[in-house]
């Protein structure tokens, strides 16, 4: 099995994360993110590197509510698919979520089988109680809008599955 390491992202990683993201944006698998948005989220990211220090994957954990987080921007370089990189990234993000006190993780994905193997399940529309919904709807974050399944983000989510895991 090929060797790789998982670690928290640092600011010098951000341009490499953007480069890793770009082919997936071009294939319309992931939405593009401005460089400033990626820099602002540096502390949310973890990265996977091969033995030569090449960035081969990344993922981010975004806190949405007191018990709820989102797995975002999960990417594994094509040459590293099926080598355990994605699994290792998700496992680390779950550890980080638990350390923050989160008990549920959300993702919006085309990779339903991958996330199902990790304990995520497709969800319906009513995932939070009305009081929490009324607070979340105030967020300007597009990921929160996708979680809430709001109409204005539907073009971004076509073909994706909304999934949730209880930690």
PDB file of C-alpha atoms in Angstrom:
ATOM      1  CA  UNK A   1       0.000   0.000   0.000  1.00  0.00           C
ATOM      2  CA  UNK A   2       1.293   3.446  -0.910  1.00  0.00           C
ATOM      3  CA  UNK A   3       2.350   5.707   1.928  1.00  0.00           C
ATOM      4  CA  UNK A   4       0.660   9.004   2.664  1.00  0.00           C
ATOM      5  CA  UNK A   5       0.146  11.273   5.632  1.00  0.00           C
ATOM      6  CA  UNK A   6      -2.818  13.305   6.835  1.00  0.00           C
ATOM      7  CA  UNK A   7      -2.234  16.647   8.549  1.00  0.00           C
ATOM      8  CA  UNK A   8      -3.905  20.017   9.142  1.00  0.00           C
ATOM      9  CA  UNK A   9      -3.640  22.406   6.206  1.00  0.00           C
ATOM     10  CA  UNK A  10      -1.382  25.431   6.343  1.00  0.00           C
ATOM     11  CA  UNK A  11      -1.583  28.591   4.282  1.00  0.00           C
ATOM     12  CA  UNK A  12       1.128  27.404   1.817  1.00  0.00           C
ATOM     13  CA  UNK A  13      -1.212  24.482   0.977  1.00  0.00           C
ATOM     14  CA  UNK A  14      -4.094  26.658  -0.205  1.00  0.00           C
ATOM     15  CA  UNK A  15      -2.911  27.232  -3.769  1.00  0.00           C
ATOM     16  CA  UNK A  16      -2.240  23.485  -4.041  1.00  0.00           C
ATOM     17  CA  UNK A  17      -5.767  22.795  -2.763  1.00  0.00           C
ATOM     18  CA  UNK A  18      -7.142  25.144  -5.409  1.00  0.00           C
ATOM     19  CA  UNK A  19      -5.099  23.351  -8.091  1.00  0.00           C
ATOM     20  CA  UNK A  20      -6.444  20.003  -6.862  1.00  0.00           C
ATOM     21  CA  UNK A  21      -9.990  21.407  -6.887  1.00  0.00           C
ATOM     22  CA  UNK A  22      -9.881  22.927 -10.384  1.00  0.00           C
ATOM     23  CA  UNK A  23     -10.236  19.714 -12.477  1.00  0.00           C
ATOM     24  CA  UNK A  24     -13.303  18.775 -10.408  1.00  0.00           C
ATOM     25  CA  UNK A  25     -14.773  22.234 -11.003  1.00  0.00           C
ATOM     26  CA  UNK A  26     -14.165  21.830 -14.745  1.00  0.00           C
ATOM     27  CA  UNK A  27     -15.974  18.457 -14.654  1.00  0.00           C
ATOM     28  CA  UNK A  28     -18.827  20.104 -12.684  1.00  0.00           C
ATOM     29  CA  UNK A  29     -18.349  17.708  -9.776  1.00  0.00           C
ATOM     30  CA  UNK A  30     -17.518  20.448  -7.241  1.00  0.00           C
ATOM     31  CA  UNK A  31     -18.235  24.149  -7.130  1.00  0.00           C
ATOM     32  CA  UNK A  32     -15.279  26.457  -7.543  1.00  0.00           C
ATOM     33  CA  UNK A  33     -14.087  28.524  -4.625  1.00  0.00           C
ATOM     34  CA  UNK A  34     -12.335  31.860  -4.772  1.00  0.00           C
ATOM     35  CA  UNK A  35      -8.812  31.829  -3.406  1.00  0.00           C
ATOM     36  CA  UNK A  36      -9.804  34.214  -0.606  1.00  0.00           C
ATOM     37  CA  UNK A  37     -12.552  31.815   0.518  1.00  0.00           C
ATOM     38  CA  UNK A  38     -10.052  28.963   0.636  1.00  0.00           C
ATOM     39  CA  UNK A  39      -7.582  31.041   2.647  1.00  0.00           C
ATOM     40  CA  UNK A  40     -10.352  32.026   5.082  1.00  0.00           C
ATOM     41  CA  UNK A  41     -11.103  28.332   5.593  1.00  0.00           C
ATOM     42  CA  UNK A  42      -7.488  27.183   6.058  1.00  0.00           C
ATOM     43  CA  UNK A  43      -8.129  25.948   9.607  1.00  0.00           C
ATOM     44  CA  UNK A  44     -11.081  23.853   8.385  1.00  0.00           C
ATOM     45  CA  UNK A  45      -8.933  21.858   5.931  1.00  0.00           C
ATOM     46  CA  UNK A  46      -6.826  18.789   6.327  1.00  0.00           C
ATOM     47  CA  UNK A  47      -4.580  17.533   3.554  1.00  0.00           C
ATOM     48  CA  UNK A  48      -3.130  14.223   2.432  1.00  0.00           C
ATOM     49  CA  UNK A  49       0.431  14.150   1.105  1.00  0.00           C
ATOM     50  CA  UNK A  50       2.370  11.352  -0.515  1.00  0.00           C
ATOM     51  CA  UNK A  51       5.905  10.428   0.567  1.00  0.00           C
ATOM     52  CA  UNK A  52       7.328  13.111  -1.767  1.00  0.00           C
ATOM     53  CA  UNK A  53       5.194  15.882  -0.237  1.00  0.00           C
ATOM     54  CA  UNK A  54       2.778  16.062  -3.166  1.00  0.00           C
ATOM     55  CA  UNK A  55      -0.766  17.030  -2.213  1.00  0.00           C
ATOM     56  CA  UNK A  56      -2.964  14.046  -3.085  1.00  0.00           C
ATOM     57  CA  UNK A  57      -6.169  14.899  -1.260  1.00  0.00           C
ATOM     58  CA  UNK A  58      -7.974  17.270   1.032  1.00  0.00           C
ATOM     59  CA  UNK A  59     -11.181  17.798   2.909  1.00  0.00           C
ATOM     60  CA  UNK A  60     -12.720  20.404   5.173  1.00  0.00           C
ATOM     61  CA  UNK A  61     -14.977  20.410   8.203  1.00  0.00           C
ATOM     62  CA  UNK A  62     -17.340  23.370   8.423  1.00  0.00           C
ATOM     63  CA  UNK A  63     -19.324  23.897  11.623  1.00  0.00           C
ATOM     64  CA  UNK A  64     -22.952  24.732  10.842  1.00  0.00           C
ATOM     65  CA  UNK A  65     -24.609  24.551  14.269  1.00  0.00           C
ATOM     66  CA  UNK A  66     -23.865  23.456  17.825  1.00  0.00           C
ATOM     67  CA  UNK A  67     -24.166  19.765  16.945  1.00  0.00           C
ATOM     68  CA  UNK A  68     -23.862  19.850  13.161  1.00  0.00           C
ATOM     69  CA  UNK A  69     -20.926  20.072  10.766  1.00  0.00           C
ATOM     70  CA  UNK A  70     -20.397  19.555   7.059  1.00  0.00           C
ATOM     71  CA  UNK A  71     -17.733  17.595   5.218  1.00  0.00           C
ATOM     72  CA  UNK A  72     -16.712  19.913   2.382  1.00  0.00           C
ATOM     73  CA  UNK A  73     -14.336  19.905  -0.556  1.00  0.00           C
ATOM     74  CA  UNK A  74     -13.396  16.243  -0.187  1.00  0.00           C
ATOM     75  CA  UNK A  75     -10.982  15.573  -3.040  1.00  0.00           C
ATOM     76  CA  UNK A  76      -8.636  12.714  -3.851  1.00  0.00           C
ATOM     77  CA  UNK A  77      -6.310  12.961  -6.846  1.00  0.00           C
ATOM     78  CA  UNK A  78      -7.300  10.501  -9.572  1.00  0.00           C
ATOM     79  CA  UNK A  79      -4.086   8.501  -9.251  1.00  0.00           C
ATOM     80  CA  UNK A  80      -4.753   7.937  -5.549  1.00  0.00           C
ATOM     81  CA  UNK A  81      -8.354   6.740  -5.747  1.00  0.00           C
ATOM     82  CA  UNK A  82      -8.975   3.390  -4.001  1.00  0.00           C
ATOM     83  CA  UNK A  83      -5.835   3.667  -1.844  1.00  0.00           C
ATOM     84  CA  UNK A  84      -7.617   4.653   1.389  1.00  0.00           C
ATOM     85  CA  UNK A  85      -6.934   8.386   1.090  1.00  0.00           C
ATOM     86  CA  UNK A  86     -10.584   9.461   1.071  1.00  0.00           C
ATOM     87  CA  UNK A  87     -11.397   7.144   3.967  1.00  0.00           C
ATOM     88  CA  UNK A  88      -8.459   8.506   5.981  1.00  0.00           C
ATOM     89  CA  UNK A  89      -9.512  12.101   5.319  1.00  0.00           C
ATOM     90  CA  UNK A  90     -13.117  11.436   6.371  1.00  0.00           C
ATOM     91  CA  UNK A  91     -11.954   9.598   9.495  1.00  0.00           C
ATOM     92  CA  UNK A  92      -9.769  12.564  10.497  1.00  0.00           C
ATOM     93  CA  UNK A  93     -12.611  15.012   9.818  1.00  0.00           C
ATOM     94  CA  UNK A  94     -14.861  12.869  12.030  1.00  0.00           C
ATOM     95  CA  UNK A  95     -12.242  12.966  14.809  1.00  0.00           C
ATOM     96  CA  UNK A  96     -12.075  16.743  14.464  1.00  0.00           C
ATOM     97  CA  UNK A  97     -15.881  16.948  14.574  1.00  0.00           C
ATOM     98  CA  UNK A  98     -16.038  14.908  17.766  1.00  0.00           C
ATOM     99  CA  UNK A  99     -13.319  17.070  19.341  1.00  0.00           C
ATOM    100  CA  UNK A 100     -15.466  20.131  18.584  1.00  0.00           C
ATOM    101  CA  UNK A 101     -18.516  18.520  20.214  1.00  0.00           C
ATOM    102  CA  UNK A 102     -20.419  17.815  16.994  1.00  0.00           C
ATOM    103  CA  UNK A 103     -22.720  14.809  16.880  1.00  0.00           C
ATOM    104  CA  UNK A 104     -23.888  14.952  13.243  1.00  0.00           C
ATOM    105  CA  UNK A 105     -22.074  15.383   9.934  1.00  0.00           C
ATOM    106  CA  UNK A 106     -23.692  16.449   6.679  1.00  0.00           C
ATOM    107  CA  UNK A 107     -22.377  16.071   3.139  1.00  0.00           C
ATOM    108  CA  UNK A 108     -23.695  16.859  -0.318  1.00  0.00           C
ATOM    109  CA  UNK A 109     -22.238  14.352  -2.731  1.00  0.00           C
ATOM    110  CA  UNK A 110     -22.307  12.371  -5.956  1.00  0.00           C
ATOM    111  CA  UNK A 111     -20.291   9.662  -4.148  1.00  0.00           C
ATOM    112  CA  UNK A 112     -23.239   8.064  -2.342  1.00  0.00           C
ATOM    113  CA  UNK A 113     -21.678   4.591  -2.059  1.00  0.00           C
ATOM    114  CA  UNK A 114     -18.439   5.976  -0.587  1.00  0.00           C
ATOM    115  CA  UNK A 115     -20.277   7.909   2.108  1.00  0.00           C
ATOM    116  CA  UNK A 116     -22.765   5.093   2.752  1.00  0.00           C
ATOM    117  CA  UNK A 117     -19.814   2.792   3.553  1.00  0.00           C
ATOM    118  CA  UNK A 118     -18.775   5.397   6.132  1.00  0.00           C
ATOM    119  CA  UNK A 119     -22.160   5.425   7.875  1.00  0.00           C
ATOM    120  CA  UNK A 120     -23.834   8.360   6.113  1.00  0.00           C
ATOM    121  CA  UNK A 121     -27.477   8.023   5.073  1.00  0.00           C
ATOM    122  CA  UNK A 122     -29.561  10.013   2.579  1.00  0.00           C
ATOM    123  CA  UNK A 123     -31.761  12.583   4.292  1.00  0.00           C
ATOM    124  CA  UNK A 124     -35.095  14.227   3.624  1.00  0.00           C
ATOM    125  CA  UNK A 125     -36.067  17.833   4.080  1.00  0.00           C
ATOM    126  CA  UNK A 126     -36.744  18.119   7.821  1.00  0.00           C
ATOM    127  CA  UNK A 127     -33.360  17.555   9.467  1.00  0.00           C
ATOM    128  CA  UNK A 128     -33.455  20.284  12.113  1.00  0.00           C
ATOM    129  CA  UNK A 129     -36.244  21.592  14.285  1.00  0.00           C
ATOM    130  CA  UNK A 130     -38.025  24.828  13.295  1.00  0.00           C
ATOM    131  CA  UNK A 131     -36.104  26.990  15.801  1.00  0.00           C
ATOM    132  CA  UNK A 132     -32.730  25.876  14.429  1.00  0.00           C
ATOM    133  CA  UNK A 133     -34.014  26.236  10.861  1.00  0.00           C
ATOM    134  CA  UNK A 134     -35.019  29.845  11.568  1.00  0.00           C
ATOM    135  CA  UNK A 135     -31.430  30.549  12.696  1.00  0.00           C
ATOM    136  CA  UNK A 136     -29.677  28.617   9.924  1.00  0.00           C
ATOM    137  CA  UNK A 137     -31.684  30.325   7.208  1.00  0.00           C
ATOM    138  CA  UNK A 138     -29.993  33.602   8.224  1.00  0.00           C
ATOM    139  CA  UNK A 139     -26.566  32.283   7.247  1.00  0.00           C
ATOM    140  CA  UNK A 140     -25.046  33.701   4.037  1.00  0.00           C
ATOM    141  CA  UNK A 141     -23.108  30.431   3.568  1.00  0.00           C
ATOM    142  CA  UNK A 142     -24.106  28.502   0.422  1.00  0.00           C
ATOM    143  CA  UNK A 143     -23.346  25.190   2.134  1.00  0.00           C
ATOM    144  CA  UNK A 144     -25.943  25.935   4.794  1.00  0.00           C
ATOM    145  CA  UNK A 145     -28.441  26.765   2.031  1.00  0.00           C
ATOM    146  CA  UNK A 146     -27.630  23.413   0.388  1.00  0.00           C
ATOM    147  CA  UNK A 147     -28.128  21.637   3.709  1.00  0.00           C
ATOM    148  CA  UNK A 148     -31.522  23.324   4.107  1.00  0.00           C
ATOM    149  CA  UNK A 149     -32.334  22.429   0.476  1.00  0.00           C
ATOM    150  CA  UNK A 150     -33.309  26.003  -0.355  1.00  0.00           C
ATOM    151  CA  UNK A 151     -34.634  26.687  -3.839  1.00  0.00           C
ATOM    152  CA  UNK A 152     -31.942  29.207  -4.850  1.00  0.00           C
ATOM    153  CA  UNK A 153     -29.183  26.564  -4.573  1.00  0.00           C
ATOM    154  CA  UNK A 154     -31.032  23.793  -6.423  1.00  0.00           C
ATOM    155  CA  UNK A 155     -29.042  24.379  -9.657  1.00  0.00           C
ATOM    156  CA  UNK A 156     -25.835  23.737  -7.640  1.00  0.00           C
ATOM    157  CA  UNK A 157     -27.137  20.498  -6.169  1.00  0.00           C
ATOM    158  CA  UNK A 158     -28.616  18.715  -9.190  1.00  0.00           C
ATOM    159  CA  UNK A 159     -27.674  15.051  -9.096  1.00  0.00           C
ATOM    160  CA  UNK A 160     -26.179  15.314  -5.629  1.00  0.00           C
ATOM    161  CA  UNK A 161     -27.467  13.461  -2.584  1.00  0.00           C
ATOM    162  CA  UNK A 162     -27.815  15.124   0.801  1.00  0.00           C
ATOM    163  CA  UNK A 163     -26.477  12.730   3.444  1.00  0.00           C
ATOM    164  CA  UNK A 164     -26.097  12.742   7.221  1.00  0.00           C
ATOM    165  CA  UNK A 165     -24.121  10.697   9.734  1.00  0.00           C
ATOM    166  CA  UNK A 166     -24.643  10.542  13.482  1.00  0.00           C
ATOM    167  CA  UNK A 167     -21.305  10.383  15.272  1.00  0.00           C
TER     168      UNK A 167
END
